[in-house]
Amino acid sequence: MSFALTALFAVTGGYALLRWASLRAGVATHHGDQVAELGHLVMSAAMIAMVWAYGGPTGDVAQIVLFGLLGLYFLARRLGDRRATHPGCPASEQHLLMSVAMVWMVAGMPLLMGGGTGSAGGGGHHHGGAAETAEAVPAPSAPTPGWAFWLTVLFIVALAASGLFWTRRALTASRDGEPGDDERRSLVLVGAPGGTSVATRPRTLRLLGPRADAVCHLGMSLGMAVMFLTML
């Protein structure tokens, strides 16, 4: 499971990096938000670190602050940015959910993992590393508070529902934003000598379009739900 989750989050992180780079370079054929893409990249890296129980108090505080700020950004965008529902740019509440889930995943880990008292786990993070630490040092753990358990269950349900949303989006993406054949043939490279036609450009960049983006978000939602399940 650890290797599967690592591979999943490595793919989502790499994909987010490619989308951010295409937006930054101004060659993207898709709509997007550079902050959102960087946020997904950082989330993916943080999830991989959590899988392998890498971290500590300082890192936990940094993550809580970072994902808290991302959550505030997406909340502000949802409340005041009319582009929040722009076709091709997923709804801000989906990003907000993942940001808040990351905050709880880090902050709630000690409660869900029995107080986080252990030995050389460097912070006793979740999943494989936490399980291995528990096996190596059998120590009594404090019971998980009921409110923390049910809050985590609520996040699992919300992320599962988010997964259904992204599944539907992935199935309908070809009708909701990918350019058609005529539009692809009409695209030109900005700044290219003579405005050279780029029939090959969409073949590469369409991999970063709405359908693949929805699949990436689906992977993030389900991966985070699985991580929460391992903490219960």
Coordinates of N, CA, C and O in Angstrom, one line a residue, residues 41-221:
L41 N 0.9 20.3 -6.0 CA 2.3 19.8 -6.0 C 2.8 19.6 -4.6 O 3.3 18.6 -4.2
V42 N 2.6 20.6 -3.7 CA 3.0 20.6 -2.3 C 2.2 19.5 -1.6 O 2.8 18.8 -0.8
M43 N 0.9 19.4 -1.8 CA 0.1 18.4 -1.2 C 0.6 17.0 -1.5 O 0.7 16.2 -0.6
S44 N 0.9 16.8 -2.8 CA 1.4 15.5 -3.2 C 2.7 15.1 -2.5 O 2.9 14.0 -2.0
A45 N 3.6 16.1 -2.4 CA 4.9 15.9 -1.7 C 4.7 15.6 -0.2 O 5.3 14.7 0.3
A46 N 3.8 16.4 0.4 CA 3.5 16.2 1.8 C 2.9 14.8 2.0 O 3.2 14.1 3.0
M47 N 2.0 14.4 1.1 CA 1.4 13.0 1.3 C 2.4 11.9 1.2 O 2.4 10.9 2.0
I48 N 3.4 12.1 0.3 CA 4.4 11.1 0.2 C 5.2 11.0 1.5 O 5.6 9.9 2.0
A49 N 5.5 12.2 2.0 CA 6.3 12.3 3.3 C 5.5 11.6 4.4 O 6.0 10.9 5.3
M50 N 4.2 11.8 4.4 CA 3.3 11.2 5.4 C 3.3 9.6 5.3 O 3.3 8.9 6.3
V51 N 3.3 9.2 4.1 CA 3.3 7.7 3.9 C 4.5 7.1 4.5 O 4.4 6.0 5.1
W52 N 5.6 7.7 4.4 CA 6.8 7.1 4.9 C 7.2 7.7 6.3 O 8.4 7.6 6.7
A53 N 6.3 8.3 7.0 CA 6.5 8.7 8.4 C 7.7 9.7 8.5 O 8.4 9.6 9.5
Y54 N 7.8 10.6 7.5 CA 8.9 11.5 7.6 C 8.4 12.9 8.0 O 7.4 13.4 7.4
G55 N 8.9 13.4 9.0 CA 8.5 14.7 9.5 C 8.9 15.0 10.9 O 9.6 14.3 11.5
G56 N 8.3 16.0 11.5 CA 8.5 16.3 12.9 C 7.7 17.5 13.3 O 6.9 18.1 12.5
P57 N 7.8 18.0 14.5 CA 7.0 19.1 15.0 C 7.1 20.4 14.1 O 6.1 21.0 13.8
T58 N 8.4 20.7 13.8 CA 8.5 21.9 12.9 C 7.9 21.8 11.6 O 7.2 22.7 11.1
G59 N 8.1 20.6 11.0 CA 7.5 20.3 9.7 C 5.9 20.3 9.8 O 5.3 20.8 8.9
D60 N 5.4 19.8 10.9 CA 4.0 19.7 11.0 C 3.4 21.2 11.1 O 2.4 21.5 10.5
V61 N 4.0 22.0 11.9 CA 3.6 23.4 12.0 C 3.6 24.1 10.7 O 2.7 24.8 10.3
A62 N 4.7 23.9 9.9 CA 4.9 24.5 8.6 C 3.7 24.1 7.7 O 3.2 24.9 6.9
Q63 N 3.4 22.8 7.7 CA 2.4 22.3 6.8 C 1.0 22.9 7.2 O 0.2 23.2 6.4
I64 N 0.7 22.9 8.5 CA -0.6 23.5 9.0 C -0.7 24.9 8.5 O -1.8 25.3 8.1
V65 N 0.4 25.7 8.7 CA 0.3 27.1 8.3 C 0.1 27.2 6.7 O -0.7 28.0 6.3
L66 N 0.9 26.4 6.0 CA 0.9 26.5 4.5 C -0.5 26.1 4.0 O -1.1 26.8 3.2
F67 N -1.0 24.9 4.4 CA -2.3 24.5 3.9 C -3.4 25.3 4.5 O -4.5 25.5 3.8
G68 N -3.2 25.9 5.7 CA -4.2 26.8 6.2 C -4.3 28.1 5.3 O -5.4 28.6 5.0
L69 N -3.2 28.6 4.9 CA -3.2 29.8 4.0 C -3.8 29.4 2.6 O -4.5 30.2 2.0
L70 N -3.5 28.2 2.1 CA -4.1 27.8 0.9 C -5.6 27.7 1.0 O -6.4 28.1 0.1
G71 N -6.0 27.2 2.2 CA -7.5 27.1 2.4 C -8.1 28.5 2.4 O -9.2 28.7 1.8
L72 N -7.5 29.4 3.0 CA -8.0 30.8 3.0 C -8.0 31.4 1.6 O -9.0 32.1 1.3
Y73 N -7.0 31.1 0.9 CA -7.0 31.6 -0.5 C -8.2 31.1 -1.3 O -8.8 31.8 -2.0
F74 N -8.4 29.8 -1.2 CA -9.5 29.2 -2.0 C -10.9 29.6 -1.4 O -11.8 29.8 -2.2
L75 N -10.9 29.9 -0.1 CA -12.2 30.4 0.4 C -12.5 31.8 -0.1 O -13.6 32.1 -0.5
A76 N -11.4 32.6 -0.1 CA -11.6 34.0 -0.7 C -11.9 34.0 -2.1 O -12.8 34.7 -2.6
R77 N -11.3 33.0 -2.9 CA -11.6 32.9 -4.3 C -13.1 32.5 -4.5 O -13.7 32.9 -5.4
R78 N -13.5 31.6 -3.7 CA -14.9 31.1 -3.8 C -15.9 32.2 -3.5 O -16.9 32.3 -4.1
L79 N -15.6 33.0 -2.5 CA -16.5 34.1 -2.1 C -16.4 35.3 -3.1 O -17.5 36.0 -3.3
G80 N -15.3 35.6 -3.6 CA -15.2 36.8 -4.4 C -14.7 36.8 -5.8 O -14.8 37.8 -6.5
D81 N -14.3 35.6 -6.3 CA -13.7 35.6 -7.6 C -14.7 34.9 -8.6 O -15.1 33.8 -8.4
R82 N -15.2 35.7 -9.5 CA -16.2 35.2 -10.4 C -15.6 34.1 -11.3 O -16.4 33.3 -11.9
R83 N -14.3 34.0 -11.4 CA -13.7 32.9 -12.2 C -13.7 31.6 -11.5 O -13.2 30.6 -12.1
A84 N -14.2 31.5 -10.3 CA -14.2 30.2 -9.5 C -14.9 29.1 -10.2 O -14.6 28.0 -10.1
T85 N -15.9 29.4 -11.1 CA -16.6 28.4 -11.8 C -16.4 28.5 -13.3 O -17.1 28.0 -14.1
H86 N -15.2 29.0 -13.7 CA -14.8 29.1 -15.1 C -14.7 27.6 -15.6 O -14.1 26.8 -15.0
P87 N -15.2 27.4 -16.8 CA -15.1 26.1 -17.4 C -13.6 25.7 -17.5 O -12.8 26.4 -18.0
G88 N -13.3 24.5 -17.1 CA -11.9 24.0 -17.1 C -11.2 24.3 -15.8 O -10.1 23.7 -15.6
C89 N -11.6 25.2 -15.0 CA -11.0 25.4 -13.7 C -11.9 24.9 -12.6 O -13.0 25.5 -12.4
P90 N -11.6 23.8 -12.0 CA -12.5 23.2 -11.0 C -12.9 24.2 -9.9 O -12.3 25.1 -9.6
A91 N -14.1 23.9 -9.4 CA -14.7 24.7 -8.4 C -13.8 24.9 -7.2 O -13.1 23.9 -6.7
S92 N -13.7 26.1 -6.6 CA -12.8 26.4 -5.5 C -13.1 25.6 -4.3 O -12.2 25.3 -3.5
E93 N -14.4 25.2 -4.1 CA -14.7 24.4 -2.9 C -14.0 23.1 -2.9 O -13.7 22.5 -1.8
Q94 N -13.7 22.5 -4.1 CA -13.0 21.3 -4.1 C -11.6 21.4 -3.6 O -11.0 20.6 -2.9
H95 N -10.9 22.5 -4.0 CA -9.6 22.8 -3.6 C -9.6 23.1 -2.1 O -8.7 22.8 -1.3
L96 N -10.6 23.8 -1.7 CA -10.7 24.2 -0.2 C -10.9 22.9 0.6 O -10.2 22.8 1.7
L97 N -11.7 22.0 0.2 CA -11.8 20.7 0.9 C -10.5 20.0 1.1 O -10.1 19.6 2.2
M98 N -9.7 19.9 0.0 CA -8.4 19.2 0.1 C -7.4 20.0 1.0 O -6.7 19.4 1.8
S99 N -7.5 21.3 1.0 CA -6.6 22.1 1.9 C -6.9 21.9 3.3 O -6.0 21.7 4.2
V100 N -8.2 22.0 3.6 CA -8.7 21.8 5.0 C -8.4 20.3 5.5 O -8.0 20.1 6.6
A101 N -8.6 19.4 4.6 CA -8.3 18.0 4.9 C -6.8 17.8 5.2 O -6.5 17.0 6.1
M102 N -5.9 18.5 4.5 CA -4.5 18.4 4.8 C -4.2 18.9 6.2 O -3.4 18.4 6.9
V103 N -4.8 20.1 6.5 CA -4.6 20.6 7.9 C -5.0 19.6 8.9 O -4.3 19.4 9.9
W104 N -6.2 19.0 8.8 CA -6.6 18.1 9.8 C -5.8 16.8 9.8 O -5.5 16.2 10.8
M105 N -5.3 16.4 8.6 CA -4.5 15.2 8.6 C -3.2 15.4 9.4 O -2.8 14.4 10.1
V106 N -2.7 16.5 9.3 CA -1.4 16.8 10.1 C -1.7 17.1 11.5 O -1.1 16.5 12.4
A107 N -2.7 17.9 11.8 CA -3.0 18.3 13.2 C -3.7 17.2 14.0 O -3.4 17.1 15.2
G108 N -4.5 16.4 13.3 CA -5.2 15.4 14.0 C -4.5 14.0 14.1 O -4.9 13.1 14.8
M109 N -3.3 13.9 13.5 CA -2.6 12.7 13.5 C -2.3 12.2 14.9 O -2.5 11.0 15.2
P110 N -1.8 13.0 15.8 CA -1.5 12.5 17.2 C -2.7 11.9 17.9 O -2.5 10.9 18.6
L111 N -3.8 12.5 17.7 CA -5.0 12.0 18.3 C -5.5 10.7 17.7 O -5.9 9.7 18.4
L112 N -5.4 10.6 16.4 CA -5.8 9.4 15.7 C -4.9 8.3 15.8 O -5.3 7.1 15.7
M113 N -3.6 8.6 16.0 CA -2.6 7.5 16.1 C -2.2 7.3 17.5 O -1.1 6.8 17.8
G114 N -3.0 7.6 18.4 CA -2.8 7.2 19.8 C -1.8 8.1 20.5 O -1.0 7.6 21.4
G115 N -1.8 9.4 20.2 CA -1.0 10.3 21.0 C 0.4 10.6 20.3 O 1.1 11.4 20.7
G116 N 0.7 9.7 19.3 CA 2.0 10.0 18.6 C 3.2 9.7 19.5 O 4.3 10.2 19.2
T117 N 3.1 9.0 20.6 CA 4.2 8.8 21.5 C 4.9 7.5 20.9 O 4.3 6.5 20.8
G118 N 6.1 7.7 20.6 CA 6.8 6.5 20.0 C 8.3 6.8 20.1 O 8.8 7.7 20.8
S119 N 9.0 6.1 19.3 CA 10.5 6.2 19.4 C 11.0 6.9 18.2 O 10.6 8.0 17.9
A120 N 11.8 6.3 17.4 CA 12.6 7.0 16.4 C 11.8 7.2 15.1 O 12.4 7.2 14.0
G121 N 10.5 7.4 15.2 CA 9.8 7.7 14.0 C 9.9 9.1 13.5 O 9.3 9.4 12.4
G122 N 10.5 10.0 14.2 CA 10.7 11.3 13.7 C 9.4 12.1 13.7 O 9.2 12.9 12.8
G123 N 8.5 11.8 14.5 CA 7.2 12.5 14.5 C 6.0 11.5 14.4 O 4.9 11.9 14.5
G124 N 6.3 10.2 14.1 CA 5.3 9.2 14.1 C 4.1 9.5 13.2 O 3.0 9.5 13.6
H125 N 4.5 9.7 11.9 CA 3.4 10.0 10.9 C 2.7 8.8 10.5 O 3.0 7.7 11.0
H126 N 1.7 9.0 9.6 CA 0.8 7.9 9.3 C 1.3 6.8 8.4 O 2.4 6.9 7.9
H127 N 0.4 5.9 8.2 CA 0.5 4.8 7.3 C 1.6 3.9 7.6 O 1.8 3.6 8.7
G128 N 2.4 3.6 6.5 CA 3.4 2.5 6.7 C 4.4 2.8 7.8 O 4.6 2.0 8.6
G129 N 4.9 4.0 7.9 CA 5.9 4.4 8.9 C 5.3 4.3 10.3 O 5.9 3.8 11.2
A130 N 4.1 4.8 10.5 CA 3.5 4.7 11.8 C 3.2 3.3 12.2 O 3.4 2.9 13.3
A131 N 2.7 2.5 11.2 CA 2.5 1.1 11.5 C 3.7 0.3 11.9 O 3.8 -0.5 12.8
E132 N 4.8 0.6 11.2 CA 6.1 -0.1 11.5 C 6.6 0.3 12.8 O 7.2 -0.5 13.6
T133 N 6.4 1.6 13.2 CA 6.9 2.1 14.5 C 6.1 1.4 15.6 O 6.7 1.0 16.6
A134 N 4.8 1.2 15.4 CA 4.0 0.6 16.4 C 4.4 -0.9 16.6 O 4.4 -1.4 17.7
E135 N 4.8 -1.5 15.5 CA 5.2 -2.9 15.6 C 6.6 -3.0 16.3 O 6.8 -3.9 17.1
A136 N 7.5 -2.0 16.0 CA 8.8 -2.1 16.6 C 8.8 -1.8 18.1 O 9.6 -2.3 18.9
V137 N 7.9 -0.8 18.5 CA 7.9 -0.4 19.9 C 6.5 -0.5 20.4 O 5.7 0.4 20.4
P138 N 6.1 -1.7 20.9 CA 4.7 -1.9 21.4 C 4.5 -1.1 22.7 O 5.1 -1.4 23.7
A139 N 3.7 -0.1 22.6 CA 3.5 0.8 23.8 C 2.0 1.1 23.8 O 1.4 1.2 22.8
P140 N 1.5 1.2 25.0 CA 0.0 1.5 25.1 C -0.2 2.9 24.5 O 0.5 3.8 24.6
S141 N -1.3 3.0 23.8 CA -1.7 4.2 23.1 C -3.0 4.8 23.7 O -3.9 4.0 24.1
A142 N -3.1 6.1 23.7 CA -4.3 6.7 24.2 C -5.5 6.5 23.3 O -5.2 6.4 22.0
P143 N -6.7 6.3 23.8 CA -7.8 6.1 22.9 C -8.1 7.3 22.1 O -7.9 8.5 22.5
T144 N -8.6 7.1 20.8 CA -8.9 8.3 20.0 C -10.2 8.9 20.5 O -11.2 8.2 20.7
P145 N -10.2 10.2 20.7 CA -11.5 10.9 21.1 C -12.5 10.7 20.1 O -12.3 10.7 18.9
G146 N -13.8 10.5 20.5 CA -14.9 10.3 19.6 C -15.0 11.4 18.6 O -15.3 11.1 17.4
W147 N -14.9 12.6 19.0 CA -15.1 13.7 18.1 C -14.0 13.7 17.0 O -14.3 14.0 15.8
A148 N -12.8 13.3 17.3 CA -11.7 13.2 16.3 C -12.0 12.1 15.3 O -11.8 12.3 14.1
F149 N -12.5 11.0 15.8 CA -12.8 9.9 15.0 C -13.9 10.2 14.0 O -13.8 10.0 12.7
W150 N -15.0 10.9 14.4 CA -16.1 11.2 13.6 C -15.8 12.3 12.6 O -16.3 12.4 11.5
L151 N -14.9 13.2 13.0 CA -14.5 14.3 12.1 C -13.7 13.7 11.0 O -13.9 14.1 9.8
T152 N -12.9 12.7 11.3 CA -12.1 12.1 10.2 C -13.0 11.3 9.3 O -12.8 11.3 8.1
V153 N -14.0 10.6 9.9 CA -15.0 9.9 9.0 C -15.7 10.9 8.1 O -16.0 10.6 6.9
L154 N -16.0 12.1 8.6 CA -16.7 13.1 7.8 C -15.8 13.5 6.6 O -16.3 13.7 5.5
F155 N -14.5 13.7 6.9 CA -13.6 14.0 5.8 C -13.5 12.9 4.8 O -13.4 13.1 3.6
I156 N -13.5 11.6 5.2 CA -13.5 10.5 4.3 C -14.7 10.5 3.4 O -14.6 10.3 2.2
V157 N -15.9 10.8 4.0 CA -17.1 10.8 3.2 C -17.1 12.0 2.2 O -17.4 11.9 1.1
A158 N -16.6 13.1 2.7 CA -16.5 14.3 1.8 C -15.5 14.1 0.7 O -15.8 14.4 -0.5
L159 N -14.4 13.4 0.9 CA -13.4 13.1 -0.1 C -14.0 12.1 -1.1 O -13.7 12.2 -2.3
A160 N -14.7 11.1 -0.6 CA -15.3 10.1 -1.5 C -16.4 10.8 -2.4 O -16.4 10.5 -3.6
A161 N -17.1 11.7 -1.8 CA -18.1 12.5 -2.6 C -17.4 13.3 -3.7 O -17.8 13.4 -4.8
S162 N -16.3 13.9 -3.2 CA -15.4 14.7 -4.2 C -14.9 13.8 -5.3 O -14.9 14.2 -6.5
G163 N -14.6 12.5 -5.0 CA -14.2 11.6 -6.0 C -15.2 11.3 -7.0 O -15.0 11.2 -8.2
L164 N -16.5 11.2 -6.6 CA -17.6 11.0 -7.5 C -17.8 12.2 -8.4 O -18.0 12.1 -9.6
F165 N -17.6 13.4 -7.8 CA -17.6 14.6 -8.6 C -16.6 14.6 -9.7 O -16.9 14.9 -10.9
W166 N -15.3 14.3 -9.4 CA -14.3 14.3 -10.4 C -14.4 13.1 -11.4 O -14.0 13.2 -12.5
T167 N -15.0 12.0 -10.9 CA -15.3 10.9 -11.9 C -16.3 11.4 -13.0 O -16.1 11.2 -14.2
R168 N -17.3 12.1 -12.5 CA -18.3 12.6 -13.5 C -17.6 13.6 -14.4 O -17.9 13.6 -15.6
R169 N -16.8 14.5 -13.8 CA -16.1 15.5 -14.6 C -15.2 14.8 -15.6 O -15.1 15.3 -16.8
A170 N -14.5 13.8 -15.2 CA -13.6 13.1 -16.2 C -14.4 12.5 -17.3 O -13.9 12.5 -18.5
L171 N -15.6 11.9 -17.1 CA -16.4 11.3 -18.1 C -17.0 12.3 -19.0 O -17.3 12.0 -20.2
T172 N -17.2 13.5 -18.6 CA -17.8 14.6 -19.5 C -16.8 15.6 -20.0 O -17.2 16.5 -20.7
A173 N -15.5 15.5 -19.6 CA -14.6 16.5 -19.9 C -14.4 16.8 -21.4 O -14.2 17.9 -21.9
S174 N -14.5 15.7 -22.2 CA -14.4 15.9 -23.7 C -15.4 16.8 -24.3 O -15.2 17.4 -25.3
R175 N -16.5 16.9 -23.6 CA -17.6 17.8 -24.1 C -17.6 19.2 -23.3 O -18.4 20.1 -23.7
D176 N -16.7 19.3 -22.3 CA -16.8 20.5 -21.4 C -15.6 21.4 -21.6 O -15.5 22.3 -20.7
G177 N -14.8 21.2 -22.5 CA -13.7 22.2 -22.6 C -12.5 21.8 -23.5 O -11.7 22.6 -23.8
E178 N -12.4 20.5 -23.9 CA -11.3 20.2 -24.7 C -11.5 20.8 -26.1 O -12.6 20.7 -26.6
P179 N -10.5 21.4 -26.8 CA -10.7 22.0 -28.1 C -11.0 20.9 -29.1 O -10.5 19.8 -29.0
G180 N -11.9 21.3 -30.1 CA -12.2 20.3 -31.1 C -11.1 20.3 -32.2 O -10.1 21.1 -32.1
D181 N -11.3 19.5 -33.2 CA -10.2 19.4 -34.3 C -10.0 20.7 -35.0 O -8.9 21.1 -35.3
D182 N -11.1 21.4 -35.3 CA -10.9 22.7 -36.0 C -10.2 23.7 -35.2 O -9.3 24.4 -35.7
E183 N -10.5 23.7 -33.9 CA -9.8 24.7 -33.0 C -8.3 24.3 -32.8 O -7.5 25.2 -32.8
R184 N -8.0 23.0 -32.8 CA -6.6 22.6 -32.6 C -5.8 23.0 -33.9 O -4.7 23.5 -33.8
R185 N -6.5 22.9 -35.1 CA -5.7 23.2 -36.3 C -5.5 24.7 -36.4 O -4.6 25.2 -37.0
S186 N -6.3 25.5 -35.7 CA -6.2 27.0 -35.8 C -5.3 27.6 -34.7 O -4.9 28.7 -34.8
L187 N -4.8 26.7 -33.8 CA -3.9 27.2 -32.7 C -2.6 27.6 -33.3 O -2.0 26.9 -34.2
V188 N -1.9 28.6 -32.8 CA -0.6 29.0 -33.3 C 0.3 29.3 -32.0 O -0.2 29.6 -31.0
L189 N 1.5 29.1 -32.2 CA 2.5 29.4 -31.1 C 2.6 30.9 -31.0 O 3.0 31.6 -31.9
V190 N 2.4 31.4 -29.7 CA 2.6 32.8 -29.5 C 4.1 33.1 -29.5 O 4.9 32.5 -28.9
G191 N 4.5 34.0 -30.4 CA 5.9 34.4 -30.5 C 6.7 33.6 -31.5 O 7.9 33.8 -31.7
A192 N 6.0 32.6 -32.1 CA 6.8 31.7 -33.0 C 7.0 32.5 -34.3 O 6.1 33.3 -34.7
P193 N 8.1 32.3 -35.0 CA 8.4 33.0 -36.3 C 7.2 32.8 -37.3 O 6.9 31.6 -37.7
G194 N 6.6 33.9 -37.7 CA 5.6 33.8 -38.7 C 4.3 33.1 -38.2 O 3.4 32.8 -39.0
G195 N 4.2 33.0 -36.9 CA 3.0 32.4 -36.4 C 2.8 31.0 -36.9 O 1.7 30.6 -37.4
T196 N 3.8 30.2 -36.7 CA 3.8 28.8 -37.2 C 2.7 28.0 -36.6 O 2.4 28.0 -35.4
S197 N 2.0 27.3 -37.5 CA 0.9 26.4 -37.0 C 1.4 25.3 -36.2 O 2.5 24.8 -36.4
V198 N 0.7 24.9 -35.1 CA 1.2 23.9 -34.2 C 0.2 22.8 -34.0 O -0.4 22.6 -33.0
A199 N 0.1 22.0 -35.1 CA -0.8 20.9 -35.0 C -0.3 19.9 -34.0 O -1.1 19.1 -33.4
T200 N 1.1 19.9 -33.7 CA 1.6 19.0 -32.8 C 1.5 19.5 -31.3 O 1.5 18.7 -30.4
R201 N 1.4 20.8 -31.2 CA 1.3 21.3 -29.8 C 0.1 20.8 -29.0 O 0.3 20.3 -27.9
P202 N -1.1 20.8 -29.6 CA -2.2 20.3 -28.8 C -2.1 18.8 -28.4 O -2.6 18.4 -27.4
R203 N -1.4 18.0 -29.3 CA -1.3 16.6 -29.0 C -0.5 16.4 -27.7 O -0.8 15.4 -27.0
T204 N 0.4 17.3 -27.4 CA 1.1 17.2 -26.2 C 0.4 17.8 -25.0 O 0.2 17.2 -24.0
L205 N 0.0 19.0 -25.2 CA -0.6 19.8 -24.1 C -2.1 19.4 -23.8 O -2.6 19.7 -22.7
R206 N -2.7 18.7 -24.7 CA -4.1 18.2 -24.4 C -4.1 17.2 -23.3 O -5.1 16.9 -22.7
L207 N -2.9 16.6 -23.0 CA -2.8 15.7 -21.9 C -2.9 16.4 -20.6 O -3.1 15.8 -19.5
L208 N -2.8 17.8 -20.6 CA -3.0 18.6 -19.4 C -4.4 19.2 -19.4 O -4.6 20.1 -18.6
G209 N -5.3 18.7 -20.2 CA -6.6 19.3 -20.3 C -7.6 18.9 -19.2 O -7.2 18.2 -18.2
P210 N -8.9 19.2 -19.4 CA -9.9 19.0 -18.4 C -10.0 17.6 -17.9 O -10.2 17.3 -16.7
R211 N -10.0 16.6 -18.9 CA -10.2 15.2 -18.5 C -9.0 14.7 -17.6 O -9.3 14.1 -16.5
A212 N -7.8 14.9 -18.0 CA -6.6 14.5 -17.2 C -6.6 15.2 -15.9 O -6.2 14.6 -14.8
D213 N -7.0 16.5 -15.9 CA -7.0 17.3 -14.6 C -8.0 16.7 -13.7 O -7.8 16.6 -12.5
A214 N -9.2 16.2 -14.2 CA -10.2 15.6 -13.3 C -9.7 14.3 -12.8 O -9.9 14.0 -11.6
V215 N -9.0 13.5 -13.6 CA -8.4 12.2 -13.1 C -7.4 12.5 -12.0 O -7.3 11.8 -11.0
C216 N -6.6 13.6 -12.2 CA -5.6 13.9 -11.2 C -6.3 14.2 -9.8 O -5.9 13.8 -8.8
H217 N -7.4 15.1 -9.9 CA -8.1 15.4 -8.7 C -8.8 14.2 -8.1 O -8.9 14.1 -6.9
L218 N -9.3 13.3 -8.9 CA -9.9 12.1 -8.5 C -8.8 11.2 -7.7 O -9.1 10.7 -6.6
G219 N -7.6 11.1 -8.2 CA -6.6 10.4 -7.5 C -6.2 11.0 -6.2 O -6.0 10.3 -5.2
M220 N -6.2 12.4 -6.2 CA -5.9 13.1 -4.9 C -7.0 12.8 -3.9 O -6.7 12.5 -2.7
S221 N -8.2 12.9 -4.3 CA -9.3 12.7 -3.4 C -9.3 11.3 -2.8 O -9.4 11.1 -1.6

